[in-house]
Coordinates of C-alpha atoms in Angstrom, one line a residue:
M749 CA 126.3 -315.0 135.0
K750 CA 124.3 -314.6 138.3
R751 CA 125.7 -311.1 138.9
A752 CA 124.5 -309.9 135.7
V753 CA 121.1 -311.5 136.1
E754 CA 120.3 -309.8 139.4
P755 CA 120.6 -306.2 138.2
A756 CA 118.3 -307.1 135.6
L757 CA 115.8 -308.4 137.8
S758 CA 116.1 -305.3 140.4
E759 CA 115.5 -303.3 137.3
T760 CA 112.1 -305.3 136.3
V761 CA 111.0 -305.1 140.3
A762 CA 111.7 -301.4 140.5
P763 CA 109.0 -299.7 138.3
A764 CA 106.2 -302.0 139.9
A765 CA 107.1 -300.8 143.4
V766 CA 107.1 -297.0 142.0
E767 CA 103.7 -297.5 140.5
E768 CA 102.4 -298.6 143.5
E769 CA 103.8 -295.7 145.6
V770 CA 102.1 -293.4 143.0
S771 CA 99.0 -294.8 143.5
E772 CA 99.0 -294.6 147.3
E773 CA 99.8 -290.9 147.2
E774 CA 97.0 -290.5 144.5
E775 CA 94.6 -292.3 147.0
E776 CA 95.6 -290.0 149.8
E777 CA 95.0 -286.9 147.6
T778 CA 91.7 -288.1 146.8
E779 CA 90.6 -289.0 150.4
T780 CA 91.8 -285.4 151.5
E781 CA 89.9 -283.8 148.8
E782 CA 86.7 -285.9 149.8
E783 CA 87.4 -284.8 153.3
E784 CA 87.5 -281.0 152.4
E785 CA 84.3 -281.5 150.4
E786 CA 82.9 -283.1 153.3
D787 CA 83.8 -280.2 155.8
F788 CA 82.7 -277.5 153.1
Q789 CA 79.3 -279.1 152.6
E790 CA 78.9 -279.5 156.7
Y791 CA 80.3 -275.9 157.8
G792 CA 80.1 -274.0 154.7
R793 CA 83.7 -273.1 154.4
P794 CA 86.8 -275.3 154.6
L795 CA 88.4 -275.6 157.9
I796 CA 91.9 -274.5 158.6
K797 CA 94.0 -276.8 160.6
P798 CA 94.7 -275.3 163.8
V799 CA 98.3 -274.4 165.0
F800 CA 99.6 -274.4 168.4
V801 CA 101.4 -271.3 169.9
A802 CA 103.3 -271.9 173.0
R803 CA 102.5 -269.5 176.0
S804 CA 105.9 -267.7 175.6
N805 CA 104.9 -266.8 172.0
R806 CA 101.5 -265.5 173.1
K807 CA 103.1 -262.0 174.3
T808 CA 102.6 -260.2 171.0
T809 CA 98.8 -261.0 170.5
E810 CA 98.3 -259.8 174.2
E811 CA 100.3 -256.4 173.4
R812 CA 98.1 -255.9 170.1
A813 CA 95.0 -256.4 172.2
A814 CA 96.1 -253.9 174.9
Q815 CA 97.1 -251.3 172.3
D816 CA 93.5 -251.8 170.6
Q817 CA 92.1 -251.5 173.9
L818 CA 94.0 -248.1 174.6
E819 CA 93.1 -247.0 170.8
R820 CA 89.5 -247.5 171.7
E821 CA 89.5 -245.5 174.8
R822 CA 91.5 -242.7 173.5
E823 CA 88.9 -242.5 170.6
E824 CA 85.9 -242.5 173.2
R825 CA 87.5 -240.0 174.9
D826 CA 87.9 -237.7 172.0
Q827 CA 84.4 -238.3 170.9
A828 CA 83.3 -237.2 174.2
Q829 CA 85.4 -234.2 174.3
I830 CA 84.0 -233.2 170.7
A831 CA 80.5 -233.9 171.7
E832 CA 81.1 -231.6 175.0
R833 CA 82.7 -228.8 173.0
K834 CA 79.6 -228.9 170.6
R835 CA 77.4 -228.7 173.8
E836 CA 79.2 -225.7 175.0
A837 CA 79.4 -224.0 171.4
T838 CA 75.5 -224.6 170.9
A839 CA 75.1 -223.0 174.6
K840 CA 77.1 -219.9 173.7
L841 CA 75.2 -219.6 170.6
I842 CA 71.7 -219.8 172.1
D843 CA 73.0 -217.4 174.6
V844 CA 74.1 -214.8 172.2
I845 CA 70.8 -215.2 169.9
E846 CA 68.9 -214.6 173.1
R847 CA 70.7 -211.4 174.0
E848 CA 70.4 -210.2 170.5
E849 CA 66.7 -210.8 170.6
L850 CA 66.4 -209.1 174.0
E851 CA 68.5 -206.0 172.7
Q852 CA 66.4 -205.6 169.7
E853 CA 63.2 -205.8 171.7
M854 CA 64.4 -203.3 173.9
A855 CA 65.4 -201.0 170.8
V856 CA 61.9 -201.4 169.6
K857 CA 60.3 -200.6 172.9
A858 CA 62.7 -197.6 173.1
S859 CA 61.4 -196.6 169.5
L860 CA 58.0 -196.9 170.4
A861 CA 58.2 -194.8 173.5
E862 CA 59.8 -192.1 171.9
R863 CA 57.5 -191.9 169.0
P864 CA 54.8 -189.0 169.2
D865 CA 51.4 -190.1 170.0
D866 CA 49.6 -190.3 166.6
T867 CA 46.1 -191.3 168.3
D868 CA 43.1 -189.8 166.4
Y869 CA 40.6 -187.7 168.1
P870 CA 37.4 -188.4 166.3
D871 CA 35.4 -186.4 168.7
D872 CA 37.5 -183.2 169.2
E873 CA 36.4 -180.6 166.9
V874 CA 39.5 -178.6 167.4
E875 CA 41.6 -181.5 166.1
I876 CA 39.4 -181.9 163.3
E877 CA 39.6 -178.3 162.3
K878 CA 43.4 -178.5 162.6
W879 CA 43.5 -181.4 160.4
K880 CA 41.3 -179.5 157.8
L881 CA 43.8 -176.8 157.7
R882 CA 46.7 -178.9 157.3
E883 CA 44.9 -180.9 154.4
M884 CA 44.2 -177.9 152.7
V885 CA 47.6 -176.6 152.9
R886 CA 49.0 -179.5 151.3
L887 CA 46.5 -179.4 148.4
L888 CA 47.6 -175.9 148.0
R889 CA 51.2 -176.8 148.1
D890 CA 50.8 -179.5 145.6
R891 CA 48.9 -177.4 143.1
E892 CA 51.4 -174.7 143.3
E893 CA 54.3 -177.3 142.6
R894 CA 52.5 -178.8 139.5
R895 CA 51.8 -175.2 138.3
L896 CA 55.8 -174.6 138.5
A897 CA 56.6 -177.8 136.8
E898 CA 54.3 -177.0 133.9
E899 CA 55.7 -173.6 133.4
E900 CA 59.2 -174.7 133.5
M901 CA 58.3 -177.5 130.8
Q902 CA 56.6 -174.8 128.7
D903 CA 59.6 -172.4 129.0
T904 CA 61.9 -175.4 128.2
A905 CA 59.9 -175.9 125.1
R906 CA 59.7 -172.4 124.0
R907 CA 63.6 -171.6 124.4
R908 CA 64.0 -175.0 122.2
T909 CA 62.4 -173.0 119.3
M910 CA 64.4 -169.9 119.7
S911 CA 67.6 -169.0 118.1
D912 CA 70.8 -168.1 119.6
A913 CA 70.3 -164.3 119.0
E914 CA 67.0 -164.3 120.6
I915 CA 68.1 -166.0 123.6
E916 CA 71.1 -163.5 124.0
A917 CA 68.6 -160.7 123.7
E918 CA 66.3 -162.4 126.7
K919 CA 69.1 -162.8 128.8
A920 CA 70.3 -159.2 128.4
A921 CA 66.9 -157.8 129.1
A922 CA 66.7 -159.9 132.1
R923 CA 70.1 -158.3 133.4
A924 CA 68.9 -155.0 132.6
N925 CA 65.7 -155.5 134.7
A926 CA 67.5 -157.1 137.6
P927 CA 67.8 -155.2 140.7
E928 CA 71.2 -153.5 141.2
K929 CA 73.4 -155.3 143.9
G930 CA 74.5 -153.0 146.7
K931 CA 78.4 -152.1 146.5
L932 CA 80.4 -152.4 149.4
K933 CA 82.1 -149.3 151.1
F934 CA 85.8 -149.0 151.6
L935 CA 87.2 -151.5 154.3
Q936 CA 83.4 -152.4 155.2
R937 CA 83.1 -155.6 157.0
Y938 CA 81.5 -158.5 155.0
H939 CA 78.8 -160.5 156.6
H940 CA 77.6 -163.7 155.0
K941 CA 73.8 -163.9 155.0
G942 CA 73.8 -167.3 155.9
A943 CA 71.2 -170.1 155.0
F944 CA 68.4 -170.7 157.5
Y945 CA 65.1 -172.7 157.6
Q946 CA 62.0 -170.7 157.6
D947 CA 58.3 -172.2 157.6
K948 CA 57.2 -169.2 155.8
V949 CA 58.8 -167.6 153.2
D950 CA 59.3 -163.9 154.0
T951 CA 59.6 -162.1 150.6
E952 CA 61.0 -158.9 152.4
L953 CA 63.7 -161.0 154.2
L954 CA 64.8 -162.3 150.6
Q955 CA 64.8 -158.7 149.1
R956 CA 67.1 -157.1 151.7
D957 CA 70.2 -155.7 150.7
Y958 CA 72.5 -157.9 152.5
A959 CA 75.6 -155.2 151.3
A960 CA 74.3 -152.2 153.1
P961 CA 76.9 -151.0 155.7
T962 CA 75.8 -151.8 159.4
G963 CA 77.3 -150.7 162.7
V964 CA 80.7 -148.7 162.6
D965 CA 80.7 -149.0 158.7
A966 CA 77.5 -147.0 158.3
E967 CA 78.8 -144.2 160.7
I968 CA 82.3 -143.8 159.3
D969 CA 83.6 -143.3 155.7
R970 CA 87.1 -144.6 155.9
A971 CA 87.7 -143.3 152.3
A972 CA 87.4 -139.7 153.8
L973 CA 90.2 -140.6 156.4
P974 CA 93.9 -139.9 156.0
A975 CA 95.9 -142.3 154.5
V976 CA 97.5 -143.3 158.0
L977 CA 94.2 -144.0 159.4
Q978 CA 92.9 -146.0 156.6
V979 CA 93.9 -149.6 158.0
K980 CA 92.0 -152.2 160.0
N981 CA 91.7 -151.9 163.7
F982 CA 93.8 -148.6 163.9
G983 CA 95.1 -147.9 167.1
F984 CA 95.0 -151.5 168.6
A985 CA 97.7 -154.5 168.7
S986 CA 95.9 -156.2 165.8
R987 CA 95.9 -153.4 163.4
T988 CA 97.1 -154.3 159.7
K989 CA 99.8 -152.6 158.0
Y990 CA 98.3 -152.5 154.6
T991 CA 94.7 -152.2 153.3
H992 CA 95.4 -154.4 150.5
L993 CA 98.2 -155.4 148.1
A994 CA 96.7 -153.9 145.2
D995 CA 98.1 -150.4 146.1
Q996 CA 101.7 -151.8 147.0
D997 CA 105.0 -152.4 145.1
T998 CA 106.1 -156.0 146.0
S999 CA 109.0 -155.8 143.8
R1000 CA 112.2 -155.8 145.4
D1001 CA 114.5 -152.6 145.9
D1002 CA 117.8 -154.4 146.0
P1003 CA 120.1 -153.5 143.2
W1004 CA 121.4 -156.8 143.1
A1005 CA 117.9 -158.4 142.1
A1006 CA 118.4 -156.6 138.8
S1007 CA 119.0 -159.0 136.0
D1008 CA 121.5 -156.6 134.5
V1009 CA 123.9 -156.4 137.2
S1010 CA 126.9 -158.7 137.0
R1011 CA 127.7 -160.5 140.2
P1012 CA 131.1 -162.1 141.0
T1013 CA 131.7 -165.8 141.0
G1014 CA 130.5 -167.6 144.0
Y1015 CA 128.1 -164.9 144.9
K1016 CA 125.2 -166.4 147.3
R1017 CA 122.2 -164.1 147.7
G1018 CA 121.7 -163.5 151.5
R1019 CA 122.1 -161.4 154.4
D1020 CA 125.6 -161.5 154.6
S1021 CA 126.5 -161.8 151.0
Q1022 CA 128.2 -158.2 150.6
S1023 CA 130.3 -158.8 153.6
S1024 CA 131.2 -161.9 152.6
A1025 CA 132.4 -161.0 149.2
N1026 CA 134.2 -158.0 150.6
G1027 CA 136.1 -160.2 152.9
D1028 CA 137.1 -163.0 150.3
K1029 CA 140.3 -162.4 148.7
R1030 CA 139.1 -163.5 145.5
Y1031 CA 136.8 -160.3 145.1
R1032 CA 139.1 -157.6 146.5
Q1033 CA 140.3 -154.9 143.8
R1034 CA 143.6 -155.4 142.7

């Protein structure tokens, strides 16, 4: 009977003890919370509990600090090298710019030195008269150019009102009134008149007959010479064989060139074609 009562008593006592333990834990939690709130109010942030690290375990921190120090030193060296390169590039650029400016200045001075003297001479009567003459020539030249331009415009307007038959008749009349060009003699040397600049237009020079014979061509008539002498550079090593190809027969005299001649099979036109054909058994007469 006693044994049955003891477990019942223990069961009734156990819940009370559990409640006491729970209340103690709650009190501890509230105390820690109050301490954290006090720390936050005092320091502005919650304090972290310090953790002790043994000396043997502090090597990793030292290595990290040393590595960070090396990285900082490397970055400082790189920055110093970059700054030095920038200074060198700036110095080179300044040298190049100064050299170019000096060359330009020297070129300008050289061009100014080569420029002709255009200083006016207001007190020199001779220079004033020369200037008046140049100005008069310029005015006359401008007036002549304007006159020619107006005549060309009037002629263009006139021809636009003309018919095709009238234009052809005008061209025929111009060709009939044109001066006849000189005709070259037989085997006459041709000289190109060339193009040369002239300050003054010489009408006599422009109207000269450039087809007229000169030198030996004016003294000798090669058309009256024998046919053997009607060549260029006769008697010299540079003489020509023909005068021109218009009077030469350039067709081949070879009968094998005729289209109506039958050729043996395998014939090849050439220097030894006939001999090779005679020597071949296929072309022998049977």
